[in-house]
Every structure is written in C-alpha cells, then in structure tokens.
Coordinates of C-alpha atoms in Angstrom, one line a residue:
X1 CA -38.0 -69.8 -53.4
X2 CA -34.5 -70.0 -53.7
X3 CA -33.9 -66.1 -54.3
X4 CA -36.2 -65.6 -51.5
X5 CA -34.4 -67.3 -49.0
X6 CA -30.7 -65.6 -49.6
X7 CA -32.9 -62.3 -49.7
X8 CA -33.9 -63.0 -46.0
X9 CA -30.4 -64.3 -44.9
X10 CA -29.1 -60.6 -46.5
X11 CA -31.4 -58.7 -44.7
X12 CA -30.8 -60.1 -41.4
X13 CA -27.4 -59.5 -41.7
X14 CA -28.0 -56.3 -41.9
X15 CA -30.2 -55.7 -39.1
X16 CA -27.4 -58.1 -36.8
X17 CA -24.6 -55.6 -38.0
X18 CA -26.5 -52.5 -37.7
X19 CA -27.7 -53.7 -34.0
X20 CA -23.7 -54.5 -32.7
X21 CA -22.6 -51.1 -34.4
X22 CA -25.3 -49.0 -32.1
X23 CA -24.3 -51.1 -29.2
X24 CA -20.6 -50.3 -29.7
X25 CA -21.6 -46.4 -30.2
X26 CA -23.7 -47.3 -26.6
X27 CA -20.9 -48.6 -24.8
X28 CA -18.1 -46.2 -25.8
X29 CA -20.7 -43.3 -24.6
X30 CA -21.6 -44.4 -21.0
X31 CA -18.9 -46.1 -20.4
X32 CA -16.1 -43.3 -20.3
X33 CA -14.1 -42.9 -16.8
X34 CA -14.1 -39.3 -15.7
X35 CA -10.9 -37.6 -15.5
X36 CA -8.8 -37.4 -12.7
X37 CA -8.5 -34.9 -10.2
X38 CA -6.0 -34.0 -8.5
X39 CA -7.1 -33.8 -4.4
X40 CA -7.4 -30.6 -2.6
X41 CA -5.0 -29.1 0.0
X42 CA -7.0 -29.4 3.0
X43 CA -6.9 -27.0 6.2
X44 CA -8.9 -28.6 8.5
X45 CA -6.9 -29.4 12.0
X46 CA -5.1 -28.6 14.7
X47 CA -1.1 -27.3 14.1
X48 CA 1.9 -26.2 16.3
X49 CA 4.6 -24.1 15.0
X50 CA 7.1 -21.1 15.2
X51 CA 7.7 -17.7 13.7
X52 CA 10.4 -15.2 14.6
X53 CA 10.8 -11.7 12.4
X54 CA 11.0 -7.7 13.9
X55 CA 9.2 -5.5 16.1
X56 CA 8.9 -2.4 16.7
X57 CA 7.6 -0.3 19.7
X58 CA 6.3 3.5 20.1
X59 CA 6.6 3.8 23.9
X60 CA 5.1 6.8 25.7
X61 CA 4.7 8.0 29.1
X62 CA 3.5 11.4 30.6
X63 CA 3.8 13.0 34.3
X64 CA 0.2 12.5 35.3
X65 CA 0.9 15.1 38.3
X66 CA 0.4 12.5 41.1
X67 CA 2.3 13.4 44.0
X68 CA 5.1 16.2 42.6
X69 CA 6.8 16.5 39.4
X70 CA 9.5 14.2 38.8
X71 CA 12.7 16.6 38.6
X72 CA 12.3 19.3 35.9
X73 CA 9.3 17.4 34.4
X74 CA 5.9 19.4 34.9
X75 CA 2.6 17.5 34.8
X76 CA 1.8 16.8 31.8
X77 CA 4.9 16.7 30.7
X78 CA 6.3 13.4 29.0
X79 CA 8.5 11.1 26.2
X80 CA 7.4 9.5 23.3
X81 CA 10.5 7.5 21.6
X82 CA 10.2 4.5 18.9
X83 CA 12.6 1.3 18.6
X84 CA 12.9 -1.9 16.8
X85 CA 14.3 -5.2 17.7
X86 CA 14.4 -9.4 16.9
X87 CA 10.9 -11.0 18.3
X88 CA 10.5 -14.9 18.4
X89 CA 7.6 -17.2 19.7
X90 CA 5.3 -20.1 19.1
X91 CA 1.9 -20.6 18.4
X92 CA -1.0 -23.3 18.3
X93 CA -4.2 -23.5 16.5
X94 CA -7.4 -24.8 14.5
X95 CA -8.5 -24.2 11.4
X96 CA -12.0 -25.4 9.6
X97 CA -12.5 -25.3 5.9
X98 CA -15.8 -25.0 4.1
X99 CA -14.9 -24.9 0.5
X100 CA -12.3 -22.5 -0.6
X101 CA -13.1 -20.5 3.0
X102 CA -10.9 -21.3 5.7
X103 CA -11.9 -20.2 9.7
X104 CA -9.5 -20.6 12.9
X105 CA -8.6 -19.6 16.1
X106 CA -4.7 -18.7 17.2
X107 CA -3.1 -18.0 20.2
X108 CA 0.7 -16.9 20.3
X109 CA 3.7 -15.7 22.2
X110 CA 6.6 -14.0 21.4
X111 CA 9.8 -12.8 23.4
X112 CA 10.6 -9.2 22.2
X113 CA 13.7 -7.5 22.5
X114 CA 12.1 -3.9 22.1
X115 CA 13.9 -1.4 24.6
X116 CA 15.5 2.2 25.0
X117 CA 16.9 4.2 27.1
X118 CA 17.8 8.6 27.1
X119 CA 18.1 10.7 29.5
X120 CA 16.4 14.2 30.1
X121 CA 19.5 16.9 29.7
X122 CA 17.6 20.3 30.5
X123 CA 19.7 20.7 33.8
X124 CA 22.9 19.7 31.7
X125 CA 23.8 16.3 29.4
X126 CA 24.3 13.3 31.3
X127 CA 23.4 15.0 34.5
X128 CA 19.3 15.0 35.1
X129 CA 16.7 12.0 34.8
X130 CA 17.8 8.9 33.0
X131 CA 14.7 6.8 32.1
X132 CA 14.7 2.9 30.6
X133 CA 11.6 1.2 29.0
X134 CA 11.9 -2.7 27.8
X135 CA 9.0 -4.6 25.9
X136 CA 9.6 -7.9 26.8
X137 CA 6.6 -10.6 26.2
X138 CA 4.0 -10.1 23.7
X139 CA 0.4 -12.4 23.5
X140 CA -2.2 -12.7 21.3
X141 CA -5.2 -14.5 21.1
X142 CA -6.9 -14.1 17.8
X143 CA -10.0 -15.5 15.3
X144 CA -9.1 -15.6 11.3
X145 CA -10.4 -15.5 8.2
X146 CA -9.3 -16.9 5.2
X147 CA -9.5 -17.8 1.2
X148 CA -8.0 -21.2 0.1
X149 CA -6.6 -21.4 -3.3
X150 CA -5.1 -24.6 -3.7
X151 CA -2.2 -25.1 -1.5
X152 CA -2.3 -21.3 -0.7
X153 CA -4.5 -19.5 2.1
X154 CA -4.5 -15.6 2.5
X155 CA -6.2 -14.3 5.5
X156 CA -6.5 -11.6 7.7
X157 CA -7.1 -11.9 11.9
X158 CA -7.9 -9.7 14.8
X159 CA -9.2 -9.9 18.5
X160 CA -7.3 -9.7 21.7
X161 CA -3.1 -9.0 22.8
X162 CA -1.6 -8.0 25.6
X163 CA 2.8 -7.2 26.6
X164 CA 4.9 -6.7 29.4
X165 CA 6.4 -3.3 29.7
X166 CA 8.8 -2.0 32.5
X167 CA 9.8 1.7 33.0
X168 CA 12.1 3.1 35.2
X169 CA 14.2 6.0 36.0
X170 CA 17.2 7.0 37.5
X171 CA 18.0 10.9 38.9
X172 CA 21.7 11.2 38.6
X173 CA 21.1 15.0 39.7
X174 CA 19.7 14.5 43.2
X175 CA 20.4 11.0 45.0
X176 CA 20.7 7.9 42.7
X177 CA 19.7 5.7 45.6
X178 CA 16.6 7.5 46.6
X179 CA 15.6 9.3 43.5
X180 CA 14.7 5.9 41.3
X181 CA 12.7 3.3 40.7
X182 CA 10.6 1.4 38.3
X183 CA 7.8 -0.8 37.6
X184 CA 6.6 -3.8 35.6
X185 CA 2.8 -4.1 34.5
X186 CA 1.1 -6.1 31.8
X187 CA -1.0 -3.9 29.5
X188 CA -4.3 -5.1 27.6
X189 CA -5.4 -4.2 24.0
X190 CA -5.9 -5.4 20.5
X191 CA -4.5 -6.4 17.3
X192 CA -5.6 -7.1 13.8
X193 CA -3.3 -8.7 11.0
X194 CA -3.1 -10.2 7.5
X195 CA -0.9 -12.8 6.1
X196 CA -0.3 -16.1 3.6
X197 CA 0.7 -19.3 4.4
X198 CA 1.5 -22.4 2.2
X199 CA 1.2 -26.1 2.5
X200 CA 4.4 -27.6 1.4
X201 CA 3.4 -30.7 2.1
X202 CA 0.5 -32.3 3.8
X203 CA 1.5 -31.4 7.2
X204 CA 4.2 -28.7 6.6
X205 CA 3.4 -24.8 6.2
X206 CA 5.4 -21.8 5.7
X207 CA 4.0 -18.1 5.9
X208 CA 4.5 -14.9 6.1
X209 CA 2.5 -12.4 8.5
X210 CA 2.5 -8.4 9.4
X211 CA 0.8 -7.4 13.0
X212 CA -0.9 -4.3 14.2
X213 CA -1.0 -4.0 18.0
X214 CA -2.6 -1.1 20.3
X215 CA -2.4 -1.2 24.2
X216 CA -4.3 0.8 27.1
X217 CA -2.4 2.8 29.7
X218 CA -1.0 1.8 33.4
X219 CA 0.0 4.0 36.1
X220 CA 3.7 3.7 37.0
X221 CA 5.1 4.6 40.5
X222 CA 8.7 5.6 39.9
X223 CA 10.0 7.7 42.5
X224 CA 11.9 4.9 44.8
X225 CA 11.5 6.0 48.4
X226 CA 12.0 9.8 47.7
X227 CA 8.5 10.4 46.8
X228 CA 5.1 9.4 44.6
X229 CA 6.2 10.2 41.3
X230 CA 4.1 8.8 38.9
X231 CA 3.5 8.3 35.0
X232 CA 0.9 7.3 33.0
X233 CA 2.9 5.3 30.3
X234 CA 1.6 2.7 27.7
X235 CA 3.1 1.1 24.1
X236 CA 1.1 3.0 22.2
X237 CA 1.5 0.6 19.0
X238 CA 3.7 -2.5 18.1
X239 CA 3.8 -3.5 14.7
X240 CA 5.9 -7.0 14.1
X241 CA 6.0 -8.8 10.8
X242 CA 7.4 -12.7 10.9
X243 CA 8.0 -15.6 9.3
X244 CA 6.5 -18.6 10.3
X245 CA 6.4 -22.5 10.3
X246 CA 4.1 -24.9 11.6
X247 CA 3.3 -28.1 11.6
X248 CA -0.7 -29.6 10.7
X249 CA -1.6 -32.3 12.5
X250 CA -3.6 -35.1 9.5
X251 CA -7.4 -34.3 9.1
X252 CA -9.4 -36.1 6.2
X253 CA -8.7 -35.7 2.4
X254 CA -10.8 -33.9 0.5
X255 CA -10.8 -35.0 -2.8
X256 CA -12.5 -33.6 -6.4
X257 CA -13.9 -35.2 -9.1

C-alpha cells in the first residue's frame, strides 16, 4: 500500500510540473509587446511660407501692322531677347495624405526683377527705336501630386499662372515726346513643375522647386500721340527655380504599428 501511495504522489508531480512548464511556454508566446514604431511624418494641413531663387524671361513682341509701322520696323517685323533676374514671394496651401500619396492645392506670388532694354540701330547706333520690357509680378494657382517617403515628399504640379509685363518704346530719331509710349497688361497661361520638400520638424519644411511657365499674347498700343502703333508682344516662357520654406500648421499624428 505503502509503495502505492509514493507512486501516486510521484506521478502527480509530474503532471503539476509538466502543466506550469506549458503554461509558462503559453504566457511567454501571447504575451510579447509588439515592437515599436516610430510615427509617420504627416502632410495633412494647411501651411504658409516663402521661397525666393531666379527667373528667367524670353520676351517677344512683333509689329502686328495696326495703324503704320513703327519707324523702320515692317509688319511683321519684331524682337525676341532672353533675361534673368532675383524673384521672391509667398505662398499658402493644403495638402491631404492617403498613405504614402500626398494631394494639395497652391497658390503663389512672386515679385520678379526680369527686364531689358536695346535699341533698334538700322538708322545708326544709339539713334533709332529704343524699346524697354519689365516682368514684374508673377501668380500661380496650382493642384499637386505627390509621393511621401518618410519625412520626404517629391511631387510634381501644374494648372493656372498669370504676370505683369510692360513694353514700351522710345524714338530718339523723330520726336521723343511724341514718338513713345508704353503699356502694362496682365497676360494668362499655364505652368507645370516638380519639386521636394522635407519636414524638419513637425511644422517646419524646406524644399526645393523648378517652374515651367507659358503666357498668351496682348496687344500693345505704343505710339504715344504720334500715331497707332501697335505690337503683339507676350513672355513667351518663364522658367524660375527657388528655394522655399514654410510653415505646417498641426493636423493629427499618424502613427504605425
């Protein structure tokens, strides 16, 4: 009886050991805390911010034969000439992120200091037409498209700009006081871009951007009170490239685990 007794004590031992060992095996494998994440940079919101860089302008204008021809220009006849110079502005928008995929709307605008000045020699140098052109405020209004890596975003934009262009003349030939004028007019057109900007922090970000701009043509009167001389001139392109820095207003965290 004896030996039967410590034979059922040893045995349920070994059952009571074998049960807490499984348990233990249990808790250690349901009971692990998953690793941490770091949380994602998030794009979501509104931001404000600034960007200033180069510009430059291909400005043309033609005799479009309206009245008479402007000294020893024909109609038809015309310039085409190409300069650079400092731009600076502001802009505001919105971004909305879904996933890595980041979509906004942008408005800017930017004082340019785009401008130039020759003068037509055919009659001599210094003494026939002396014309002046100045590229003064740029606009945009804009949707974009972007891909989120972390706290990095590459996009690209496009949709609507518009500048402010003045031409004007002066004919040291004839009369100087009768023989010029000039005009200011706003011209319409589009743009399309691509750039990267990075968060710094939550609400910082830096970037950098490069701008592809095409305008339609206005009619210029130009003759002063001596007569309708007229041009159709335009910017045919501006292409600016900036630096930029704005600030993002807090939206909700978006965290990963």
């Amino acid at each position: 009886m004896r030996n039967k007794l410590i034979a059922a004590f040893a045995c349920t031992t070994a059952l009571v050991s074998t049960g807490a060992a499984s348990a233990a095996d249990l808790g250690a494998r349901y009971t692990k805390a998953p690793a941490y994440a770091e949380p994602l940079f998030n794009w979501t919101g509104f931001y404000v911010g600034g960007h200033i860089g180069g510009a430059w302008t291909n400005e043309q204008f033609i005799n479009n034969g309206t009245g008479a021809p402007f000294g020893d220009l024909s109609v038809g006849d015309g310039f085409r000439q190409r300069k650079s110079g400092i731009m600076g502005g502001a802009q505001i928008g919105y971004n909305w992120q879904a996933n890595n995929y980041v979509f906004g709307m942008e408005g800017t605008i930017s004082g340019l200091d785009n401008k130039g000045s020759f003068t037509n020699t055919v009659f001599g140098a210094g003494l026939d037409d002396q014309f002046s052109w100045r590229a003064n405020v740029l606009a945009t209004i804009v949707g974009r498209a972007g891909f989120a890596v972390q706290n990095n975003l590459f996009y690209i934009k496009g949709g609507y700009a518009g500048v402010n262009n003045r031409l004007s003349v002066v004919d040291n030939v004839a009369n100087p006081s009768t023989g010029s004028g000039g005009q200011t007019h706003w011209h319409n057109g589009w743009t399309v871009g691509a750039g990267w900007e990075y968060g710094i922090t939550r609400n910082w970000i830096v970037g950098l951007e490069y701008n592809y701009a095409a305008f339609g043509s206005q009619t210029y009167q130009l003759g002063g009170t001596s007569g309708n001389y007229t041009f159709d001139t335009k910017p045919r392109d501006i292409q600016w490239a900036v630096v930029r820095a704005s600030y993002k207003f807090d939206a909700p965290t978006i965290a990963r685990y």
